[in-house]
Coordinates of C-alpha atoms and ligand atoms in Angstrom, one line a residue:
X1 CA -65.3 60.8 -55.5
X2 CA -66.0 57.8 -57.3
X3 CA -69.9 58.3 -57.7
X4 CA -69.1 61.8 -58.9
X5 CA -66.8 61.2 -61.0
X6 CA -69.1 58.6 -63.0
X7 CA -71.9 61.0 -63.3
X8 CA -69.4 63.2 -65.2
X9 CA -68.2 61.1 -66.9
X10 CA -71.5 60.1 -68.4
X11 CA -72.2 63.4 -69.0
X12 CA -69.0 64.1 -71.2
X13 CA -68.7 60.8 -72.5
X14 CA -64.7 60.8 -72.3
X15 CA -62.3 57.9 -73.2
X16 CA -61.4 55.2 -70.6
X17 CA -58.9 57.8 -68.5
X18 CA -55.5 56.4 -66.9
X19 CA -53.1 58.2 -64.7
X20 CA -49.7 57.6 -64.7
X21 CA -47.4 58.0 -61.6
X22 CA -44.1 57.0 -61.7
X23 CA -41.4 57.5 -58.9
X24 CA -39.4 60.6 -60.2
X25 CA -36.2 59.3 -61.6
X26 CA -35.3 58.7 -64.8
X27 CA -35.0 54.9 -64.3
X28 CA -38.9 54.6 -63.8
X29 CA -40.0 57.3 -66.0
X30 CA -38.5 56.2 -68.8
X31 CA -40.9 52.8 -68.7
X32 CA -43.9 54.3 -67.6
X33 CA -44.2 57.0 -70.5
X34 CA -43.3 54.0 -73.0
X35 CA -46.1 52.4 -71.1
X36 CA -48.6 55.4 -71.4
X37 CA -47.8 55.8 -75.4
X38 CA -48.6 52.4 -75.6
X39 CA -52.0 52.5 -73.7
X40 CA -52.5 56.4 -75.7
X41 CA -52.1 54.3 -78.8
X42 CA -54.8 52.2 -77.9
X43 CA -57.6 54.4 -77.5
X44 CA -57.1 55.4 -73.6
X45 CA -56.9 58.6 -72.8
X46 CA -53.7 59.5 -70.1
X47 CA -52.4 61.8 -68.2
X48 CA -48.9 61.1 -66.7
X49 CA -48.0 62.6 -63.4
X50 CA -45.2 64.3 -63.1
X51 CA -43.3 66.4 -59.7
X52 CA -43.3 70.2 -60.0
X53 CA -39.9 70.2 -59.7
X54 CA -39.1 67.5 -62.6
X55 CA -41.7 69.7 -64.8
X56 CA -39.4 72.9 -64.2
X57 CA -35.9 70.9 -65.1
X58 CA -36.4 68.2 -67.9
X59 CA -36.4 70.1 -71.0
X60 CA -38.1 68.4 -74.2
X61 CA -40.7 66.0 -73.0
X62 CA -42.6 64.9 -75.8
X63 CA -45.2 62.5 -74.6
X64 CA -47.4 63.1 -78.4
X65 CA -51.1 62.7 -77.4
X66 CA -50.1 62.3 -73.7
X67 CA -51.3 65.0 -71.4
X68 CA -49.1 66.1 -68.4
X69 CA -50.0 66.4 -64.7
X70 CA -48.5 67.8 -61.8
X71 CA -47.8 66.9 -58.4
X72 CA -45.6 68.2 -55.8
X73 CA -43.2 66.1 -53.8
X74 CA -42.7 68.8 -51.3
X75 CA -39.4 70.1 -53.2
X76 CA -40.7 72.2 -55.6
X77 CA -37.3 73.8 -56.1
X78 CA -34.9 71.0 -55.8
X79 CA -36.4 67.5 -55.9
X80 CA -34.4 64.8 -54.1
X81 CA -31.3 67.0 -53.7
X82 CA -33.3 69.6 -51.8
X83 CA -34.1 67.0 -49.0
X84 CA -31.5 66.7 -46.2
X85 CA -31.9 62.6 -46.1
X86 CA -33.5 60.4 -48.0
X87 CA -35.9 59.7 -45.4
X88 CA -37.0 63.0 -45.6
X89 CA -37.3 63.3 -48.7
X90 CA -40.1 59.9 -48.7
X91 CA -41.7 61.1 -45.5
X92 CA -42.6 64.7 -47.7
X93 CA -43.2 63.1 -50.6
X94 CA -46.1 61.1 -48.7
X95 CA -47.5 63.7 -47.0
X96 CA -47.2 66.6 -50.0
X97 CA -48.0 64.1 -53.0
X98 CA -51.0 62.9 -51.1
X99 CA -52.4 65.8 -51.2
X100 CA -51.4 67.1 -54.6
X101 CA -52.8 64.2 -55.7
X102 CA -56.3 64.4 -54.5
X103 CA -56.4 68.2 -55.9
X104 CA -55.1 66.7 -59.6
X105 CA -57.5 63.8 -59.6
X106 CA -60.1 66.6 -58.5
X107 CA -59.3 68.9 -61.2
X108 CA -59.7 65.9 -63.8
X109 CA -62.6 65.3 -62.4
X110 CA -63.8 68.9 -62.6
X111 CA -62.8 69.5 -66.3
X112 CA -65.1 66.6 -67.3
X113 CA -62.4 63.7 -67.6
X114 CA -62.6 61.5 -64.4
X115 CA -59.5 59.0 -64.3
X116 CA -60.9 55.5 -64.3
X117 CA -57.4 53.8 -63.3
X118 CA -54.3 55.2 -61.7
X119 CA -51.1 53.2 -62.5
X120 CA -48.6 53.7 -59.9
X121 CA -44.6 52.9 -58.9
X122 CA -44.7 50.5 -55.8
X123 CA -41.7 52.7 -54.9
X124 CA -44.9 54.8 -54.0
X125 CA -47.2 52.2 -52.4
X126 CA -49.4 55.0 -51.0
X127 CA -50.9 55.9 -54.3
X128 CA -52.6 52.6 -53.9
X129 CA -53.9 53.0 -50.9
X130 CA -55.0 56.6 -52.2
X131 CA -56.5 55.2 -55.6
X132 CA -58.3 52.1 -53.8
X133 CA -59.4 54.8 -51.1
X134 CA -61.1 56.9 -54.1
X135 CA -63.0 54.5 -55.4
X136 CA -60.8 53.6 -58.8
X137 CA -59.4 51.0 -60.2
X138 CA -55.1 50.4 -60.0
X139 CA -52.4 49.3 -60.9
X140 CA -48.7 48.6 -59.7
X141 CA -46.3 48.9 -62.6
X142 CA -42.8 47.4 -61.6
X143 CA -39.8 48.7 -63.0
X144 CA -37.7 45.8 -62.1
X145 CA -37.4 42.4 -63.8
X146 CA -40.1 40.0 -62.6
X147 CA -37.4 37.5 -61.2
X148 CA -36.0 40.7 -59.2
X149 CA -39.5 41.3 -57.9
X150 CA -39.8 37.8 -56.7
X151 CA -37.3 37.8 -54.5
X152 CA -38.1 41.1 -52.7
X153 CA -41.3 39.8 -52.0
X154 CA -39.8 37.1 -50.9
X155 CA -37.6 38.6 -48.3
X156 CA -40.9 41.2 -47.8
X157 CA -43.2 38.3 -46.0
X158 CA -39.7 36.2 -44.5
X159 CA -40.1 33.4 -46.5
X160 CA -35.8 34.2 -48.1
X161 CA -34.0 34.9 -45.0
X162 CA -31.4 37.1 -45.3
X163 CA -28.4 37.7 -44.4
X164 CA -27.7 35.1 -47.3
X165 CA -24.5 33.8 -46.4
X166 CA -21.0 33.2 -48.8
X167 CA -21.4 29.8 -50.0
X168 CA -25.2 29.4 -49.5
X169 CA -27.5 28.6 -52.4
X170 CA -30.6 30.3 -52.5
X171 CA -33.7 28.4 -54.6
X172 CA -37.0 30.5 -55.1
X173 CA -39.7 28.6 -57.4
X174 CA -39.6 29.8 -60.9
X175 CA -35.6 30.9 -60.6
X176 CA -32.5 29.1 -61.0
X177 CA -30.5 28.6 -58.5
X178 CA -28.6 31.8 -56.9
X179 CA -25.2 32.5 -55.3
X180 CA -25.5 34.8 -52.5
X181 CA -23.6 37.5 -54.9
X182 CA -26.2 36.8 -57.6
X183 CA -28.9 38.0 -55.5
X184 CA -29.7 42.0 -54.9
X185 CA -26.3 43.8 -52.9
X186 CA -28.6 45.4 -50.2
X187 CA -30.8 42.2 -49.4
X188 CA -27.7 39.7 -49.8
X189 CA -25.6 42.0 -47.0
X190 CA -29.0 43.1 -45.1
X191 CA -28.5 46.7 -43.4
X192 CA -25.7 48.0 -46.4
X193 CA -28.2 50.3 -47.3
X194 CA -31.2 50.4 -44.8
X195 CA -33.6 53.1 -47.0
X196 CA -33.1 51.3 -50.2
X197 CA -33.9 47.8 -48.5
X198 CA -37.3 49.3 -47.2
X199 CA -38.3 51.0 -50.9
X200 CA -37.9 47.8 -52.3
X201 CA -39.6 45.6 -49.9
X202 CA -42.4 48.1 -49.3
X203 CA -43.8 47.8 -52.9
X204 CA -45.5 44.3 -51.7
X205 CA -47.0 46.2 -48.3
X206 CA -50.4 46.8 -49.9
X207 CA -49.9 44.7 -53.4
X208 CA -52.9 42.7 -52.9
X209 CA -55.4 45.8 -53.1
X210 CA -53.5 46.1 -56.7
X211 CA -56.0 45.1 -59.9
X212 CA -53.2 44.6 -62.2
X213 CA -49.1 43.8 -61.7
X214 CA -47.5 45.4 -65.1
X215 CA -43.9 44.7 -65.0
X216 CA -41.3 45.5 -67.6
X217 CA -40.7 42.4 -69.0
X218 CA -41.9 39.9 -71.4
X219 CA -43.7 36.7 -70.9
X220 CA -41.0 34.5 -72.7
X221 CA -37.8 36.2 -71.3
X222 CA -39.2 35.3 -67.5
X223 CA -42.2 32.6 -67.9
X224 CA -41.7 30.2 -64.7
X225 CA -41.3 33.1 -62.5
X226 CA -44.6 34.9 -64.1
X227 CA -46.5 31.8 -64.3
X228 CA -45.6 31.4 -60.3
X229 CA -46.2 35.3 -59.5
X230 CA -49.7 34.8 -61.5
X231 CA -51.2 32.4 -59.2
X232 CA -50.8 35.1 -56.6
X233 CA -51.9 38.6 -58.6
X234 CA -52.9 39.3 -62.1
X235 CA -49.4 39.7 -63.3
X236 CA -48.4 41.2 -66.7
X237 CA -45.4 41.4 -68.8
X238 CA -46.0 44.5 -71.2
X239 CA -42.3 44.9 -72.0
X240 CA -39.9 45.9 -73.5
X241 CA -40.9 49.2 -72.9
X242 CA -38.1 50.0 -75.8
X243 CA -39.6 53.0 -78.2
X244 CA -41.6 51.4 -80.7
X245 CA -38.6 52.5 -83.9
X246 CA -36.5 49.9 -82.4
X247 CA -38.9 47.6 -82.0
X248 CA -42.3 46.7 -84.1
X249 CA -42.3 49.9 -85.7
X250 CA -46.0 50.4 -85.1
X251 CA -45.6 53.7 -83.1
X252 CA -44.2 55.9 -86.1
X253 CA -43.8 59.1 -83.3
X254 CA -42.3 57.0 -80.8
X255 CA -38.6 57.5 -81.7
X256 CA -37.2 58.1 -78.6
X257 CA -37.7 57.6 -74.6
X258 CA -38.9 62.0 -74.8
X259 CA -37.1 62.6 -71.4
X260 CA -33.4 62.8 -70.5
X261 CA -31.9 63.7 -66.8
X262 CA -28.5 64.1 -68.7
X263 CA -27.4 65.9 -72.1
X264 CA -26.8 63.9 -74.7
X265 CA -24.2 64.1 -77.4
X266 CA -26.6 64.3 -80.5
X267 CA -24.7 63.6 -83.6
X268 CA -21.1 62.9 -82.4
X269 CA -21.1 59.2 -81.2
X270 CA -23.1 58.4 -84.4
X271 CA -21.0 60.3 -86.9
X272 CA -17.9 58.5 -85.4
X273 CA -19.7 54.9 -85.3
X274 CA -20.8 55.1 -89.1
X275 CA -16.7 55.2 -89.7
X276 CA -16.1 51.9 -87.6
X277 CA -16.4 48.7 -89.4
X278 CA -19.6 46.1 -88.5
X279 CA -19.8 44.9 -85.1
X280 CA -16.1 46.3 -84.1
X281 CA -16.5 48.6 -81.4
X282 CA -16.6 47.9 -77.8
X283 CA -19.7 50.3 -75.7
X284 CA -19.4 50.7 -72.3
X285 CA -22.0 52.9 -70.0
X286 CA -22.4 52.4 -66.1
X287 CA -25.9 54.0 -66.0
X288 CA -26.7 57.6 -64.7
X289 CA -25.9 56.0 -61.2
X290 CA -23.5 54.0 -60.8
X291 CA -19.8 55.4 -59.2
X292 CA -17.1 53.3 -60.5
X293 CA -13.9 53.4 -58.0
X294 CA -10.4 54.4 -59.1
X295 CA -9.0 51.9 -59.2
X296 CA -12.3 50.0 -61.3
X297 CA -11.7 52.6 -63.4
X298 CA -7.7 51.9 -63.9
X299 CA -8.5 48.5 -64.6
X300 CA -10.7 49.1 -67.3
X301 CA -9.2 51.7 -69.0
X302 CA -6.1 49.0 -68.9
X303 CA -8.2 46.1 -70.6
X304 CA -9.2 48.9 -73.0
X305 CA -5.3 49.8 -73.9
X306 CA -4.3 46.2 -74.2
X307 CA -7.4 45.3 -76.4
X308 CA -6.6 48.3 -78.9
X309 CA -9.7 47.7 -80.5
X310 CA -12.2 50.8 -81.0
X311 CA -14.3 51.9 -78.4
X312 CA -16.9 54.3 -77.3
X313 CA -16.7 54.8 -73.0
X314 CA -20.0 56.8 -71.3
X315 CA -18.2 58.7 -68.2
X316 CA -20.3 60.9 -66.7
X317 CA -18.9 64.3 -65.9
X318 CA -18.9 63.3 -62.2
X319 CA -16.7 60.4 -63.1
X320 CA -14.1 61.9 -65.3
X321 CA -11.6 62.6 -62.6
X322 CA -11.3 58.7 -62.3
X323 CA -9.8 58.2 -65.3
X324 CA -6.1 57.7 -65.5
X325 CA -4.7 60.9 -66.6
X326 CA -3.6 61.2 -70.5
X327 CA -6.0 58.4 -71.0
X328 CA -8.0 60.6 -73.2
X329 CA -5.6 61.8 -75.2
X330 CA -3.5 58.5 -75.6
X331 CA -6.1 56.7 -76.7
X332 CA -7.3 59.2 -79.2
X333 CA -7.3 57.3 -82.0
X334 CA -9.2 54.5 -81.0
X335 CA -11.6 55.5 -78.5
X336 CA -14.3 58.3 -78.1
X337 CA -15.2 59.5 -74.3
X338 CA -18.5 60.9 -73.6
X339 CA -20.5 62.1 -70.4
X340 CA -23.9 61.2 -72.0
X341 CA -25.3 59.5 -75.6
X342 CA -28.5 58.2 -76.6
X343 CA -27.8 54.5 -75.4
X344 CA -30.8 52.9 -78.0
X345 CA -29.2 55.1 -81.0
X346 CA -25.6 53.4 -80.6
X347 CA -26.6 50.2 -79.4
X348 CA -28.4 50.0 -82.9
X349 CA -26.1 50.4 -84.5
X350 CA -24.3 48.0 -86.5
X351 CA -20.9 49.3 -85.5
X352 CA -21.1 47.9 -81.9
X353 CA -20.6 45.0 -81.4
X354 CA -20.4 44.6 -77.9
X355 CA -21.9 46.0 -74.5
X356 CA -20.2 46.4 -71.3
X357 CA -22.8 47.4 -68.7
X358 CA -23.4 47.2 -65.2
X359 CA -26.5 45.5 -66.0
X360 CA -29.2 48.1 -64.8
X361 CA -32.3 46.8 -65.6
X362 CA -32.9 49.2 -68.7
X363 CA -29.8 48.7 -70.1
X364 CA -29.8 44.9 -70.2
X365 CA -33.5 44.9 -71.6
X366 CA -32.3 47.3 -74.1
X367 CA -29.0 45.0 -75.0
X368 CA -31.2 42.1 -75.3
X369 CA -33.8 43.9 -77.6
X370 CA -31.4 45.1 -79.8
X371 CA -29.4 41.9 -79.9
X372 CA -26.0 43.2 -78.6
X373 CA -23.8 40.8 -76.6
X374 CA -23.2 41.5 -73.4
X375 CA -19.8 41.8 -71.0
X376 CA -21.8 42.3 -67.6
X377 CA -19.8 44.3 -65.0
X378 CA -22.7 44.4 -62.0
X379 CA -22.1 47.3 -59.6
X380 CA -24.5 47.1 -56.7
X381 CA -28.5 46.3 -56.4
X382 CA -30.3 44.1 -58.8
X383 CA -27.2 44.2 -61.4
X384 CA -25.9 41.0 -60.2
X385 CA -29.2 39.4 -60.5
X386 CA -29.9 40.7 -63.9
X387 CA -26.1 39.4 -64.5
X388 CA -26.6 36.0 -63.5
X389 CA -29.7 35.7 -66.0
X390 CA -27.8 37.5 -69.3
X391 CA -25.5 35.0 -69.1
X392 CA -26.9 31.8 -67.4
X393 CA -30.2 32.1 -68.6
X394 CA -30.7 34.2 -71.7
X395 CA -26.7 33.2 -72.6
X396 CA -26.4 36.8 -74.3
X397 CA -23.5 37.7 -72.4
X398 CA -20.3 36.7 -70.1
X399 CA -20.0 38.4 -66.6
X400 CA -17.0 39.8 -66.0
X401 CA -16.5 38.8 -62.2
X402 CA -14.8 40.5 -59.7
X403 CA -12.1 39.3 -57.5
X404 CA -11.9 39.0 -53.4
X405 CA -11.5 42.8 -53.5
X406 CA -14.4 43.5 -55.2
X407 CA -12.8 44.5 -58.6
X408 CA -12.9 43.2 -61.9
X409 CA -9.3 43.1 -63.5
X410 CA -7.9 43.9 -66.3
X411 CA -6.9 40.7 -67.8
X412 CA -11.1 39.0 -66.7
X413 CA -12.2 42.1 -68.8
X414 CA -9.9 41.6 -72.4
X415 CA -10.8 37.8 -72.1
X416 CA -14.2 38.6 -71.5
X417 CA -14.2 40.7 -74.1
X418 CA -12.3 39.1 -76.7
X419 CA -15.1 35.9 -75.9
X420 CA -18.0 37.6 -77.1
X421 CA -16.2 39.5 -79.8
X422 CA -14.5 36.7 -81.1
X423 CA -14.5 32.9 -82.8
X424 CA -15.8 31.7 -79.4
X425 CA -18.3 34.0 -79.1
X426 CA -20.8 32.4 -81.4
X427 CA -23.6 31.2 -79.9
X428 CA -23.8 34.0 -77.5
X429 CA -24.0 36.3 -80.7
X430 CA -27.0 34.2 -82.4
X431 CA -28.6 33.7 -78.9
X432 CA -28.8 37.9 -78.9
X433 CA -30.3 37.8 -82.3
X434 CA -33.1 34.9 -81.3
X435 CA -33.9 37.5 -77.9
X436 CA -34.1 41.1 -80.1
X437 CA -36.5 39.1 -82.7
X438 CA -38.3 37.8 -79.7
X439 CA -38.4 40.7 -77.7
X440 CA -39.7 42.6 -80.8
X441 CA -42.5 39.9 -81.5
X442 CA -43.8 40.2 -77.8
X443 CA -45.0 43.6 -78.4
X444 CA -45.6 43.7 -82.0
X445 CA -49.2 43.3 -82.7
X446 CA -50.2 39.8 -81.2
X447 CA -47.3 39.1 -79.4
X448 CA -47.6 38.5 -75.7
X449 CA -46.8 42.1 -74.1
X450 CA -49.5 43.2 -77.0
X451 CA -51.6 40.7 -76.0
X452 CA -51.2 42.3 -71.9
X453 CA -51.6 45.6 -72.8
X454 CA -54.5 45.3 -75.1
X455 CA -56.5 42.9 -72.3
X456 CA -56.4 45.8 -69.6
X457 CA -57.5 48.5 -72.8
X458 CA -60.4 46.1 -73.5
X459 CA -61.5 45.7 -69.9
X460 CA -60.8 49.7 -69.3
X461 CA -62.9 50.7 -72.4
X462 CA -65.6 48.4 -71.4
X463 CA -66.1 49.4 -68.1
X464 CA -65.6 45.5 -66.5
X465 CA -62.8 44.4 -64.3
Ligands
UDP501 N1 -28.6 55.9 -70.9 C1 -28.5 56.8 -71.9 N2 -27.3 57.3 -72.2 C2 -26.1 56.9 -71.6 C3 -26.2 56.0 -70.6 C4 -27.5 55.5 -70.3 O1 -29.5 57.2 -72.5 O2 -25.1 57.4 -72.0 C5 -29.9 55.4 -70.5 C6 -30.1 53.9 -70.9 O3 -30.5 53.9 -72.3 C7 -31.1 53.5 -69.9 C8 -30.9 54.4 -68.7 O4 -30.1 55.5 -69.1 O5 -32.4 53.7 -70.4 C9 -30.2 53.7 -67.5 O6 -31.0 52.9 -66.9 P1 -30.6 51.5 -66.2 O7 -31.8 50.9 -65.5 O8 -29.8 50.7 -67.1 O9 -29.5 52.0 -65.1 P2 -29.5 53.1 -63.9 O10 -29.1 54.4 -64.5 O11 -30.9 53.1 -63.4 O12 -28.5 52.6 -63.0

């Protein structure tokens, strides 16, 4: 396809062409079109890749000068919930998106505008092997934090054995040192979760035939562990994949992420936060995942009683049963309870003043870039990894551990609470401000993630690897 593909390409003289793949939930997709506006803005031309099914459900996508692509998945109708297992749903995926693939890189190809480089989700290795197959040049783009990727590579070629046992200390090069609870849930208690162990591990099964390692970081917030990675691959932090309004500004259009899985409140949270003093209220959100338990739920709703301070609590619809009952309505006058907000509209503003999150990796990125302390309250996968770093490495945050039953209590929450809130929570509070100015200056023109990004335009554009 390749040799075709360049004689078209001649022909029409098109802009270096990238195609973007991401795995279809909102957790990846959210990076990757950041990504693509990014690379749009640059003077490539892209086309992001998107399931049939996804295309039928998400309703506003605005990816500007971004065109959109389709693939199948092999549930056109239902996506992931259409599959009986998970396994399934992979196994189809493979086989379906394979070929839909082909026919979209085809059609490109057809309408005069040949795709150069396909960037891809590990969490799909076979697109690599598909792009290498076809002749073009790819890349992995990882939507985990660097130090996260290290270690599943590490447990992928059995160099960190796991089971990691209770009081064993696990050292990688280029990380601190990590409790077997600071390393990801489903590789620390190997076999929890079988299918999510594979996905995770599998993105280094064909990483060497990979041009370029993108990960969603920057270069300052992770440096050993890139430095290390980058004597293996050509690793590179373009992050924080943040829309450009929060950060450098330089993308006037890029106000918002363009997709959401959930529907937001629009104007409620902010119209309530603009009547809250300066950094007074207390933001919590679990991600559009994670399933607090009762009893979780009790605890923290207790801490958030006892603290009487305001706050603004994201419960998903699916979670509101949890809640102690009248909790709503007795707290009233403190607290506001939504199922869904824009997180990067509240976080900025200068109402909040803290962040209680279970440390996904796009919510701690986002925390960090807009310089809000953190209360970390890790719920399962990387969180407690991403946890260990907020507030051992980056010391933008206190983690709010749980006891021997797996729950963190009331009382651990107030205090952790009241620490970064309050007289002692200083230097965490200046330490957030010294991360958002330098997650900003990574990618503002010249910065580090600039400097990434515009690298692999360059060598795109001029036809050189
Ligand atoms: N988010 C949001 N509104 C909410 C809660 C979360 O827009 O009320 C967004 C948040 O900004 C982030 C994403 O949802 O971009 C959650 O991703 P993360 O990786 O933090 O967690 P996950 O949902 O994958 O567990």
């Amino acid at each position: 396809m390749r040799h075709d593909m360049d004689a078209k390409k001649a022909k029409a003289n098109e802009r270096a062409h990238c195609l973007i793949l991401p795995y279809p939930s909102q957790g990846h997709i959210n990076p990757m079109l950041q990504f693509a506006k990014r690379l749009s803005h640059k003077r490539l031309k892209i086309t992001l890749a998107l399931t049939r099914f996804l295309l039928k459900t998400i309703k506003g996508l605005s990816g500007g000068s971004i065109s959109i692509g389709s693939i199948s998945d092999g549930f056109d109708e239902g996506g992931r919930a259409q599959a009986k297992t998970y396994e399934e749903y992979l196994a189809r995926f493979q086989q379906v998106g394979r070929e839909t693939l082909m026919e979209l890189l085809q059609a490109l190809a057809d309408s005069g505008s040949p795709v150069d480089c396909v960037v891809y989700d590990p969490f799909i290795p076979w697109v690599l092997d598909l792009a290498k197959g076809s002749g073009l040049l790819a890349a992995a783009f990882f939507t985990q934090s660097c130090s996260v990727a290290c270690i599943y590579h590490r447990v992928y070629c059995g160099e960190l054995k796991v089971p990691v046992r209770g009081s064993e200390v696990v050292v990688v090069p280029g990380l601190p040192p990590l409790r077997a609870e600071e390393i990801p849930s489903f590789i620390d208690v190997h076999g929890s979760y079988p299918l999510a162990f594979e996905l995770v591990t599998n993105q280094f099964q064909n990483i060497d035939k990979a041009d370029w390692m993108f990960i969603n970081t920057f270069y300052e917030l992770e440096e050993e562990v890139i430095n290390c990675m980058s004597r293996t691959w050509k690793v590179k932090a373009i992050g924080p994949t943040i829309p450009s309004m929060y950060l450098d500004k330089r993308l006037q259009e890029d106000k918002e992420y363009g997709l959401n899985v959930f529907k937001p409140t629009t104007n409620v949270c902010t119209n309530w936060l603009s009547q809250k003093q300066p950094k007074s209220v207390i933001y919590i959100s679990f991600g559009s995942l994670a399933q607090l338990s009762v009893e979780q739920t009790e605890e923290l709703a207790q801490a958030l009683t006892t603290l009487n301070k305001p706050f603004l609590w994201v419960v998903r619809s699916s979670e509101l049963a949890k809640l102690p009952k009248n909790f709503s309505k007795e707290t009233i006058e403190k607290g506001l309870i939504v199922s869904w907000c824009q997180q990067l509209e509240v976080l900025a503003h200068d109402a909040v003043g803290c962040f209680v999150t279970h440390c996904g990796w796009n919510s701690t990125l986002e925390g960090l870039s807009l310089g809000v302390p953190m209360v970390a309250m890790p719920q399962w996968i990387d969180q407690s990894t991403n946890a260990k770093f907020v507030v051992d490495v980056w010391r933008v945050g206190v983690w709010a551990r749980a006891d021997e039953k797996g729950l963190a209590r009331e009382g651990k929450i107030c205090r952790c609470i009241n620490h970064v809130m309050g007289g002692d929570g200083e230097e965490i509070r200046e330490n957030a401000n010294k991360w958002k100015e330098m997650a900003r200056d990574a990618v503002d023109e010249g910065g580090s993630s600039d400097r990434s990004v515009e690298e692999f335009v360059s060598t795109l554009v001029s036809g050189s690897k």
